[in-house]
Amino acid sequence: MGRSVRNERFDLNSPNAQIALMNFCTKIRNLPQSTVDRLHIRRSWMTGELEIYCFIDQMQHYFESKNDIDPDRPRSTLVRPTFTKKSEDKLISDHPNIYGPREEFFRQYQPTRPTYFETGLNFWLFDGYNFNTGMPPSNLQQYGPLIGQLKNKSFTKQIKFRPGFYTGTHLKYAAILVNTTMKSPTLGYTKGLEIRDEWEQFLNTQLKSMPEELQNGFQTTFVWNWLKVKLTLADSAIRGILIGLMVAFPVLIIATMNIFVGFFAFVSLCCVIVCVVAVMPMVGWRLGVLESLNLVLVVGLSVDYIVHLAEAYSRSTYRSRMGRVRNMLTEVGVSVISGAFTTLGASAFMLLAQIVFFNQFAVFIFSTIGFSLLYALAFFTPLMSIWGPQNDFGSIKFVLQHCKARKAKEQRSSLDSGAFNKDDTNIAEV
């Protein structure tokens, strides 16, 4: 989504830019093990070398093996430009079967900017345009997706003896591929974002010493985007649970009309949510879209059985806690168990589903209802047997009735006082 914006200053025709890029490839291949571990770069199990795919190194090796390089370039130099203006001149002179006569080529081809690197790049990518098997050259298959070029209406020309191929294209981007040991499905966003920051710091340090043409380079992978999505999903799930709990607490108090019964029910609800969330890493889940959606639902599904027992306890006519607990279980205990087993049975069949959504949803429903029933009967019920309020202790209804009675008493006193004052006035008039 969005519009692609390219850096117009990017250019590899400069010898300094080519040397800087080759030095970078050499440096990243020879990183110390501590840096390799921080960046999680993968090593080949066959060679033990870091899995770095740098196109400019392969391009240099190709031309050195073909001897299509600048003949005046000193061989003793440790790092040399891959392809210069002299290299292009020699390449075109040595391959008239591709480009035609040298003088005619340069007379027709007059670009407004240097493109000799692109000339060599395309020659290397297409293996000298000498392939007749119908299959793309190996260089193009491996490095083609990492290189992007555009045609220019002013100076891009079709190669005379190779229809369908062009010279004078403009290199817009080039990438160096680094394989890492990160596994996207199981990588947590906390650890993943730490690795991203390590890469960002490493690359920014390297770019500071590069020529201006390369200083706007950046590192990217689709994994970073997915990690940001995971972070957003985690925040949304946490926000949904907190909002659900903030709504559930006053609703429980209003439903039971008792502060302490509502509070104990709320504590039981929190325990259920903690256990359901703990199931996710136990079954090997990482936070994703499905998991985030399920977590938003956990509060509403978990409160069902607990609130039934809490409401039955609070409206019991018994005054002692043990009498209320017995009455609570007698009235709604069977209904709670029956409803739970009905839902558990329905979700059990979905556990056999092959579709990931139905399977995960079944595990989520089964664990939520299971823990909800367990904490309703094995935690909330004993809790009420030990610390449940007796008589009218903690009752909001009792407080409201007391306030109502007091207000009525004050109103009666006000009426009686008004009547007394009226009698006094009548006596005074007589």
Short mmCIF file of C-alpha atoms in Angstrom, two decimals:
data_model
loop_
_atom_site.label_atom_id
_atom_site.label_comp_id
_atom_site.label_asym_id
_atom_site.label_seq_id
_atom_site.Cartn_x
_atom_site.Cartn_y
_atom_site.Cartn_z
CA MET A 1 0.00 0.00 0.00
CA GLY A 2 1.16 3.54 -0.63
CA ARG A 3 3.48 5.11 -3.17
CA SER A 4 7.02 3.89 -3.68
CA VAL A 5 9.57 6.68 -3.19
CA ARG A 6 13.09 6.03 -4.48
CA ASN A 7 16.29 7.81 -3.64
CA GLU A 8 17.41 9.59 -6.81
CA ARG A 9 20.94 10.01 -5.49
CA PHE A 10 21.55 6.26 -5.47
CA ASP A 11 24.20 5.46 -8.10
CA LEU A 12 26.80 2.69 -8.42
CA ASN A 13 28.66 4.16 -11.38
CA SER A 14 31.04 5.89 -9.01
CA PRO A 15 34.19 3.79 -8.32
CA ASN A 16 34.07 4.88 -4.68
CA ALA A 17 30.51 3.61 -4.36
CA GLN A 18 31.46 0.26 -5.86
CA ILE A 19 34.46 -0.11 -3.57
CA ALA A 20 32.39 0.87 -0.51
CA LEU A 21 29.74 -1.71 -1.34
CA MET A 22 32.33 -4.45 -1.84
CA ASN A 23 34.01 -3.51 1.44
CA PHE A 24 30.64 -3.74 3.17
CA CYS A 25 30.06 -7.23 1.74
CA THR A 26 33.51 -8.29 2.90
CA LYS A 27 32.96 -6.88 6.37
CA ILE A 28 29.59 -8.53 6.88
CA ARG A 29 31.03 -11.87 5.80
CA ASN A 30 33.80 -11.58 8.40
CA LEU A 31 31.81 -10.34 11.39
CA PRO A 32 32.88 -11.57 14.83
CA GLN A 33 30.75 -14.35 16.27
CA SER A 34 29.30 -12.07 18.94
CA THR A 35 27.89 -9.75 16.25
CA VAL A 36 26.68 -12.72 14.21
CA ASP A 37 24.78 -13.96 17.26
CA ARG A 38 23.22 -10.56 17.90
CA LEU A 39 22.11 -10.22 14.28
CA HIS A 40 21.07 -13.90 14.10
CA ILE A 41 22.82 -14.47 10.75
CA ARG A 42 22.57 -18.04 9.50
CA ARG A 43 25.60 -20.16 8.66
CA SER A 44 25.57 -22.74 5.92
CA TRP A 45 25.55 -26.22 7.42
CA MET A 46 27.69 -27.42 4.51
CA THR A 47 30.42 -24.77 4.36
CA GLY A 48 30.12 -23.01 7.71
CA GLU A 49 30.12 -19.65 5.90
CA LEU A 50 27.59 -16.93 6.61
CA GLU A 51 24.73 -16.97 4.10
CA ILE A 52 25.36 -13.59 2.46
CA TYR A 53 24.37 -13.04 -1.17
CA CYS A 54 26.18 -9.98 -2.51
CA PHE A 55 25.64 -9.38 -6.21
CA ILE A 56 28.60 -7.03 -6.72
CA ASP A 57 31.10 -9.66 -5.56
CA GLN A 58 29.68 -12.20 -7.99
CA MET A 59 29.71 -9.62 -10.75
CA GLN A 60 33.38 -8.86 -10.12
CA HIS A 61 34.34 -12.52 -10.11
CA TYR A 62 32.45 -13.03 -13.35
CA PHE A 63 34.28 -10.29 -15.24
CA GLU A 64 37.66 -11.27 -13.81
CA SER A 65 37.09 -14.82 -15.01
CA LYS A 66 36.07 -13.50 -18.46
CA ASN A 67 38.91 -10.95 -18.46
CA ASP A 68 36.30 -8.28 -19.38
CA ILE A 69 37.84 -5.68 -17.12
CA ASP A 70 39.89 -2.55 -17.44
CA PRO A 71 43.24 -3.77 -18.79
CA ASP A 72 45.05 -0.82 -17.21
CA ARG A 73 43.72 -1.49 -13.74
CA PRO A 74 46.52 -2.45 -11.29
CA ARG A 75 46.28 -6.05 -10.19
CA SER A 76 47.96 -5.41 -6.83
CA THR A 77 45.07 -3.33 -5.48
CA LEU A 78 43.18 -5.17 -2.73
CA VAL A 79 39.74 -3.82 -3.62
CA ARG A 80 39.03 -2.49 -7.12
CA PRO A 81 35.96 -1.03 -8.80
CA THR A 82 33.85 -3.71 -10.42
CA PHE A 83 33.03 -1.90 -13.63
CA THR A 84 34.30 1.46 -14.90
CA LYS A 85 34.02 3.48 -18.10
CA LYS A 86 37.08 1.70 -19.51
CA SER A 87 35.49 -1.62 -18.61
CA GLU A 88 32.41 -0.71 -20.62
CA ASP A 89 34.51 0.41 -23.57
CA LYS A 90 36.42 -2.88 -23.58
CA LEU A 91 33.26 -4.95 -23.15
CA ILE A 92 31.52 -3.36 -26.13
CA SER A 93 34.67 -3.55 -28.26
CA ASP A 94 35.12 -7.26 -27.48
CA HIS A 95 31.48 -8.19 -28.24
CA PRO A 96 30.46 -6.65 -31.58
CA ASN A 97 28.18 -9.65 -32.08
CA ILE A 98 26.04 -8.24 -29.29
CA TYR A 99 26.42 -4.48 -29.39
CA GLY A 100 27.48 -3.98 -32.99
CA PRO A 101 30.52 -1.94 -34.03
CA ARG A 102 31.93 0.15 -31.20
CA GLU A 103 31.86 3.49 -33.05
CA GLU A 104 28.28 2.98 -34.22
CA PHE A 105 27.17 1.97 -30.71
CA PHE A 106 28.54 5.07 -29.00
CA ARG A 107 27.27 7.29 -31.78
CA GLN A 108 23.70 6.06 -31.26
CA TYR A 109 23.95 5.65 -27.50
CA GLN A 110 24.55 8.98 -25.75
CA PRO A 111 23.07 8.88 -22.21
CA THR A 112 22.67 12.02 -20.15
CA ARG A 113 24.21 10.28 -17.13
CA PRO A 114 26.81 7.53 -16.67
CA THR A 115 25.33 4.05 -17.14
CA TYR A 116 28.43 1.94 -17.66
CA PHE A 117 27.80 0.04 -14.43
CA GLU A 118 24.33 -0.89 -15.68
CA THR A 119 25.88 -2.08 -18.96
CA GLY A 120 28.14 -4.48 -17.10
CA LEU A 121 25.40 -5.41 -14.66
CA ASN A 122 23.03 -6.52 -17.41
CA PHE A 123 25.81 -8.38 -19.24
CA TRP A 124 26.53 -10.31 -16.05
CA LEU A 125 22.88 -10.91 -15.15
CA PHE A 126 22.12 -12.38 -18.58
CA ASP A 127 25.41 -14.28 -18.75
CA GLY A 128 26.61 -12.41 -21.81
CA TYR A 129 23.22 -12.96 -23.51
CA ASN A 130 24.42 -16.44 -24.48
CA PHE A 131 21.58 -18.67 -23.36
CA ASN A 132 19.46 -20.73 -25.69
CA THR A 133 17.95 -23.25 -23.31
CA GLY A 134 14.77 -21.31 -22.67
CA MET A 135 15.66 -21.10 -18.96
CA PRO A 136 16.79 -17.80 -17.41
CA PRO A 137 20.50 -17.63 -16.52
CA SER A 138 21.42 -18.65 -12.98
CA ASN A 139 22.60 -15.14 -12.09
CA LEU A 140 19.26 -13.69 -13.15
CA GLN A 141 17.34 -16.31 -11.18
CA GLN A 142 19.33 -15.72 -7.99
CA TYR A 143 19.99 -11.98 -8.08
CA GLY A 144 17.32 -10.63 -10.44
CA PRO A 145 14.72 -10.13 -7.66
CA LEU A 146 17.30 -8.09 -5.70
CA ILE A 147 17.94 -5.58 -8.50
CA GLY A 148 15.54 -3.06 -9.95
CA GLN A 149 16.07 -1.08 -13.15
CA LEU A 150 13.98 1.36 -15.18
CA LYS A 151 14.03 2.30 -18.82
CA ASN A 152 14.64 5.90 -19.79
CA LYS A 153 12.84 7.27 -22.83
CA SER A 154 15.81 9.46 -23.71
CA PHE A 155 18.72 7.03 -23.83
CA THR A 156 17.59 3.44 -23.21
CA LYS A 157 18.24 1.51 -26.44
CA GLN A 158 17.56 -2.01 -27.54
CA ILE A 159 20.68 -4.10 -28.06
CA LYS A 160 21.12 -4.43 -31.81
CA PHE A 161 21.69 -8.17 -32.07
CA ARG A 162 19.74 -9.24 -28.97
CA PRO A 163 16.04 -8.35 -29.46
CA GLY A 164 14.17 -7.87 -26.21
CA PHE A 165 17.27 -6.75 -24.27
CA TYR A 166 18.26 -3.17 -23.56
CA THR A 167 21.22 -1.06 -22.60
CA GLY A 168 21.15 2.33 -20.93
CA THR A 169 18.77 1.31 -18.19
CA HIS A 170 18.81 3.15 -14.87
CA LEU A 171 19.60 1.18 -11.70
CA LYS A 172 16.99 2.23 -9.10
CA TYR A 173 17.72 -0.18 -6.28
CA ALA A 174 19.96 -3.08 -5.37
CA ALA A 175 19.79 -5.33 -2.34
CA ILE A 176 22.17 -7.60 -0.44
CA LEU A 177 20.41 -10.69 0.85
CA VAL A 178 21.26 -11.99 4.33
CA ASN A 179 19.64 -15.17 5.61
CA THR A 180 18.90 -15.21 9.32
CA THR A 181 17.93 -17.83 11.87
CA MET A 182 14.69 -16.04 12.75
CA LYS A 183 11.53 -18.10 12.38
CA SER A 184 8.58 -15.83 11.78
CA PRO A 185 5.76 -18.13 13.05
CA THR A 186 7.43 -18.67 16.44
CA LEU A 187 9.31 -15.39 16.87
CA GLY A 188 7.93 -13.26 19.68
CA TYR A 189 7.59 -9.57 19.00
CA THR A 190 9.69 -8.59 22.03
CA LYS A 191 12.72 -10.61 20.92
CA GLY A 192 12.10 -9.83 17.26
CA LEU A 193 12.04 -6.07 17.76
CA GLU A 194 15.30 -6.31 19.71
CA ILE A 195 16.90 -8.04 16.70
CA ARG A 196 15.48 -5.35 14.42
CA ASP A 197 17.05 -2.64 16.56
CA GLU A 198 20.42 -4.47 16.44
CA TRP A 199 20.26 -4.52 12.63
CA GLU A 200 19.25 -0.88 12.51
CA GLN A 201 22.17 0.15 14.72
CA PHE A 202 24.65 -1.99 12.79
CA LEU A 203 23.61 -0.66 9.37
CA ASN A 204 23.47 2.98 10.45
CA THR A 205 27.03 2.67 11.75
CA GLN A 206 28.21 1.27 8.40
CA LEU A 207 26.37 3.88 6.32
CA LYS A 208 28.12 6.77 8.03
CA SER A 209 31.42 5.87 6.35
CA MET A 210 29.94 5.26 2.88
CA PRO A 211 29.81 7.69 -0.06
CA GLU A 212 26.84 10.00 -0.39
CA GLU A 213 25.28 7.80 -3.08
CA LEU A 214 24.85 4.94 -0.60
CA GLN A 215 24.10 6.73 2.67
CA ASN A 216 20.34 6.37 2.35
CA GLY A 217 20.47 2.57 2.41
CA PHE A 218 18.22 0.69 4.80
CA GLN A 219 17.53 -2.82 6.01
CA THR A 220 14.13 -4.44 5.78
CA THR A 221 12.25 -7.71 5.88
CA PHE A 222 8.58 -8.61 5.98
CA VAL A 223 9.19 -10.01 9.48
CA TRP A 224 9.60 -6.51 10.94
CA ASN A 225 6.15 -5.52 9.66
CA TRP A 226 4.61 -8.66 11.14
CA LEU A 227 6.29 -7.97 14.49
CA LYS A 228 4.70 -4.51 14.57
CA VAL A 229 1.36 -6.15 13.81
CA LYS A 230 1.94 -8.57 16.69
CA LEU A 231 2.74 -5.66 19.02
CA THR A 232 -0.47 -3.91 17.98
CA LEU A 233 -2.46 -7.12 18.47
CA ALA A 234 -0.96 -7.62 21.93
CA ASP A 235 -1.83 -4.06 22.92
CA SER A 236 -5.36 -4.53 21.58
CA ALA A 237 -5.82 -7.81 23.46
CA ILE A 238 -4.57 -6.32 26.73
CA ARG A 239 -6.72 -3.24 26.23
CA GLY A 240 -9.77 -5.41 25.52
CA ILE A 241 -9.22 -7.52 28.66
CA LEU A 242 -8.73 -4.44 30.86
CA ILE A 243 -11.84 -2.76 29.49
CA GLY A 244 -13.81 -5.97 30.03
CA LEU A 245 -12.60 -6.23 33.62
CA MET A 246 -13.36 -2.58 34.35
CA VAL A 247 -16.89 -3.09 33.11
CA ALA A 248 -17.29 -6.47 34.83
CA PHE A 249 -16.39 -5.25 38.33
CA PRO A 250 -19.22 -2.70 38.77
CA VAL A 251 -21.64 -5.02 36.95
CA LEU A 252 -20.86 -7.86 39.38
CA ILE A 253 -21.42 -5.57 42.35
CA ILE A 254 -24.72 -4.32 40.93
CA ALA A 255 -25.87 -7.84 40.00
CA THR A 256 -25.14 -9.24 43.47
CA MET A 257 -26.03 -6.04 45.36
CA ASN A 258 -23.13 -6.85 47.68
CA ILE A 259 -19.66 -5.33 47.57
CA PHE A 260 -17.84 -8.37 48.98
CA VAL A 261 -19.68 -10.96 46.89
CA GLY A 262 -18.96 -8.88 43.78
CA PHE A 263 -15.31 -8.53 44.75
CA PHE A 264 -14.84 -12.29 45.33
CA ALA A 265 -16.52 -13.00 41.99
CA PHE A 266 -14.19 -10.49 40.33
CA VAL A 267 -11.12 -12.19 41.86
CA SER A 268 -12.34 -15.56 40.56
CA LEU A 269 -12.85 -14.04 37.12
CA CYS A 270 -9.28 -12.70 37.09
CA CYS A 271 -7.94 -16.15 37.99
CA VAL A 272 -9.83 -17.69 35.05
CA ILE A 273 -8.40 -15.12 32.63
CA VAL A 274 -4.84 -15.70 33.87
CA CYS A 275 -5.19 -19.46 33.36
CA VAL A 276 -6.67 -19.09 29.87
CA VAL A 277 -3.86 -16.75 28.82
CA ALA A 278 -1.32 -19.22 30.24
CA VAL A 279 -2.70 -21.96 27.98
CA MET A 280 -1.45 -20.12 24.87
CA PRO A 281 2.32 -20.67 25.39
CA MET A 282 1.64 -24.16 26.74
CA VAL A 283 0.11 -25.26 23.42
CA GLY A 284 2.78 -23.40 21.42
CA TRP A 285 0.73 -20.42 20.25
CA ARG A 286 2.21 -17.04 19.47
CA LEU A 287 0.06 -13.95 19.58
CA GLY A 288 -1.59 -13.50 16.20
CA VAL A 289 -4.87 -12.31 14.75
CA LEU A 290 -6.89 -15.34 15.94
CA GLU A 291 -5.35 -15.32 19.41
CA SER A 292 -5.98 -11.58 19.79
CA LEU A 293 -9.64 -11.96 18.82
CA ASN A 294 -10.09 -14.84 21.26
CA LEU A 295 -8.53 -12.91 24.14
CA VAL A 296 -10.97 -10.05 23.65
CA LEU A 297 -13.82 -12.54 24.23
CA VAL A 298 -12.34 -14.20 27.32
CA VAL A 299 -13.89 -11.86 29.92
CA GLY A 300 -17.45 -12.27 28.65
CA LEU A 301 -17.18 -16.06 28.41
CA SER A 302 -15.47 -16.50 31.78
CA VAL A 303 -17.91 -14.53 33.91
CA ASP A 304 -21.00 -16.60 33.10
CA TYR A 305 -20.94 -19.37 35.74
CA ILE A 306 -19.35 -17.28 38.46
CA VAL A 307 -21.99 -14.57 38.24
CA HIS A 308 -24.79 -17.16 38.42
CA LEU A 309 -23.43 -18.55 41.69
CA ALA A 310 -22.70 -15.07 43.08
CA GLU A 311 -26.20 -13.86 42.30
CA ALA A 312 -27.76 -16.97 43.89
CA TYR A 313 -25.65 -16.47 47.05
CA SER A 314 -26.62 -12.82 47.41
CA ARG A 315 -30.40 -13.37 47.01
CA SER A 316 -30.55 -16.37 49.35
CA THR A 317 -32.96 -15.97 52.28
CA TYR A 318 -30.51 -17.68 54.64
CA ARG A 319 -28.51 -15.45 56.97
CA SER A 320 -25.44 -17.65 57.60
CA ARG A 321 -22.75 -18.18 54.94
CA MET A 322 -23.00 -21.98 55.02
CA GLY A 323 -26.75 -21.85 54.59
CA ARG A 324 -26.35 -19.49 51.65
CA VAL A 325 -23.70 -21.69 50.02
CA ARG A 326 -25.94 -24.77 50.29
CA ASN A 327 -28.88 -22.82 48.92
CA MET A 328 -26.69 -21.41 46.09
CA LEU A 329 -25.54 -24.86 44.97
CA THR A 330 -29.04 -26.31 45.29
CA GLU A 331 -30.65 -23.63 43.15
CA VAL A 332 -28.11 -23.07 40.34
CA GLY A 333 -25.39 -25.71 40.82
CA VAL A 334 -26.98 -28.27 38.52
CA SER A 335 -27.79 -25.63 35.90
CA VAL A 336 -24.21 -24.32 35.92
CA ILE A 337 -22.72 -27.80 35.50
CA SER A 338 -25.21 -28.74 32.77
CA GLY A 339 -24.53 -25.55 30.81
CA ALA A 340 -20.78 -26.00 31.10
CA PHE A 341 -20.85 -29.63 29.91
CA THR A 342 -23.05 -28.67 26.97
CA THR A 343 -20.52 -26.06 25.81
CA LEU A 344 -17.56 -28.35 26.52
CA GLY A 345 -19.16 -31.11 24.48
CA ALA A 346 -19.81 -28.79 21.55
CA SER A 347 -16.22 -27.51 21.54
CA ALA A 348 -14.79 -31.03 21.88
CA PHE A 349 -15.93 -31.91 18.37
CA MET A 350 -14.16 -28.86 16.94
CA LEU A 351 -10.87 -30.05 18.45
CA LEU A 352 -10.72 -32.56 15.59
CA ALA A 353 -10.98 -29.84 12.94
CA GLN A 354 -8.15 -29.46 10.40
CA ILE A 355 -8.78 -25.77 9.79
CA VAL A 356 -6.57 -23.74 12.13
CA PHE A 357 -9.27 -21.23 13.06
CA PHE A 358 -11.77 -23.87 14.21
CA ASN A 359 -9.11 -25.86 16.06
CA GLN A 360 -7.76 -22.84 17.94
CA PHE A 361 -11.24 -21.58 18.70
CA ALA A 362 -12.15 -25.01 20.11
CA VAL A 363 -9.10 -25.04 22.38
CA PHE A 364 -9.91 -21.51 23.50
CA ILE A 365 -13.59 -22.28 24.25
CA PHE A 366 -12.76 -25.58 25.96
CA SER A 367 -10.10 -24.03 28.22
CA THR A 368 -12.19 -20.93 29.00
CA ILE A 369 -15.33 -22.88 29.95
CA GLY A 370 -13.29 -25.52 31.78
CA PHE A 371 -11.42 -23.04 33.93
CA SER A 372 -14.58 -20.99 34.45
CA LEU A 373 -16.43 -24.05 35.81
CA LEU A 374 -13.41 -25.11 37.87
CA TYR A 375 -12.99 -21.74 39.55
CA ALA A 376 -16.75 -21.31 40.03
CA LEU A 377 -17.08 -24.59 41.94
CA ALA A 378 -13.60 -25.21 43.36
CA PHE A 379 -12.52 -21.65 44.17
CA PHE A 380 -15.46 -19.25 44.42
CA THR A 381 -17.67 -21.70 46.36
CA PRO A 382 -15.03 -22.53 49.05
CA LEU A 383 -14.15 -18.84 49.22
CA MET A 384 -17.76 -17.97 50.01
CA SER A 385 -17.91 -20.82 52.55
CA ILE A 386 -14.98 -19.29 54.45
CA TRP A 387 -15.29 -15.53 53.94
CA GLY A 388 -18.71 -15.01 52.42
CA PRO A 389 -20.66 -12.11 53.96
CA GLN A 390 -23.39 -13.00 56.45
CA ASN A 391 -26.61 -11.22 57.30
CA ASP A 392 -26.56 -7.79 55.62
CA PHE A 393 -22.79 -7.30 55.76
CA GLY A 394 -21.59 -5.52 52.61
CA SER A 395 -25.12 -5.38 51.19
CA ILE A 396 -25.80 -2.39 48.95
CA LYS A 397 -29.53 -3.05 49.28
CA PHE A 398 -29.31 -2.70 53.07
CA VAL A 399 -27.43 0.60 52.71
CA LEU A 400 -29.98 1.87 50.19
CA GLN A 401 -32.86 0.83 52.43
CA HIS A 402 -31.22 2.53 55.40
CA CYS A 403 -30.70 5.73 53.40
CA LYS A 404 -34.28 5.58 52.12
CA ALA A 405 -35.65 5.09 55.63
CA ARG A 406 -33.57 7.93 56.98
CA LYS A 407 -34.76 10.24 54.21
CA ALA A 408 -38.38 9.28 54.87
CA LYS A 409 -37.87 9.98 58.55
CA GLU A 410 -36.45 13.41 57.78
CA GLN A 411 -39.42 14.16 55.51
CA ARG A 412 -41.88 13.16 58.27
CA SER A 413 -40.04 15.32 60.77
CA SER A 414 -40.19 18.24 58.33
CA LEU A 415 -43.96 17.79 57.86
CA ASP A 416 -44.57 17.52 61.60
CA SER A 417 -42.50 20.66 62.18
CA GLY A 418 -44.49 22.55 59.53
CA ALA A 419 -47.82 21.50 61.05
CA PHE A 420 -46.68 22.60 64.54
CA ASN A 421 -45.66 26.03 63.27
CA LYS A 422 -49.02 26.43 61.52
CA ASP A 423 -50.89 25.72 64.78
CA ASP A 424 -48.81 28.30 66.61
CA THR A 425 -49.70 30.89 63.98
CA ASN A 426 -53.42 30.18 64.28
CA ILE A 427 -53.26 30.55 68.07
CA ALA A 428 -51.46 33.87 67.74
CA GLU A 429 -54.13 35.20 65.40
CA VAL A 430 -56.92 34.33 67.81
#
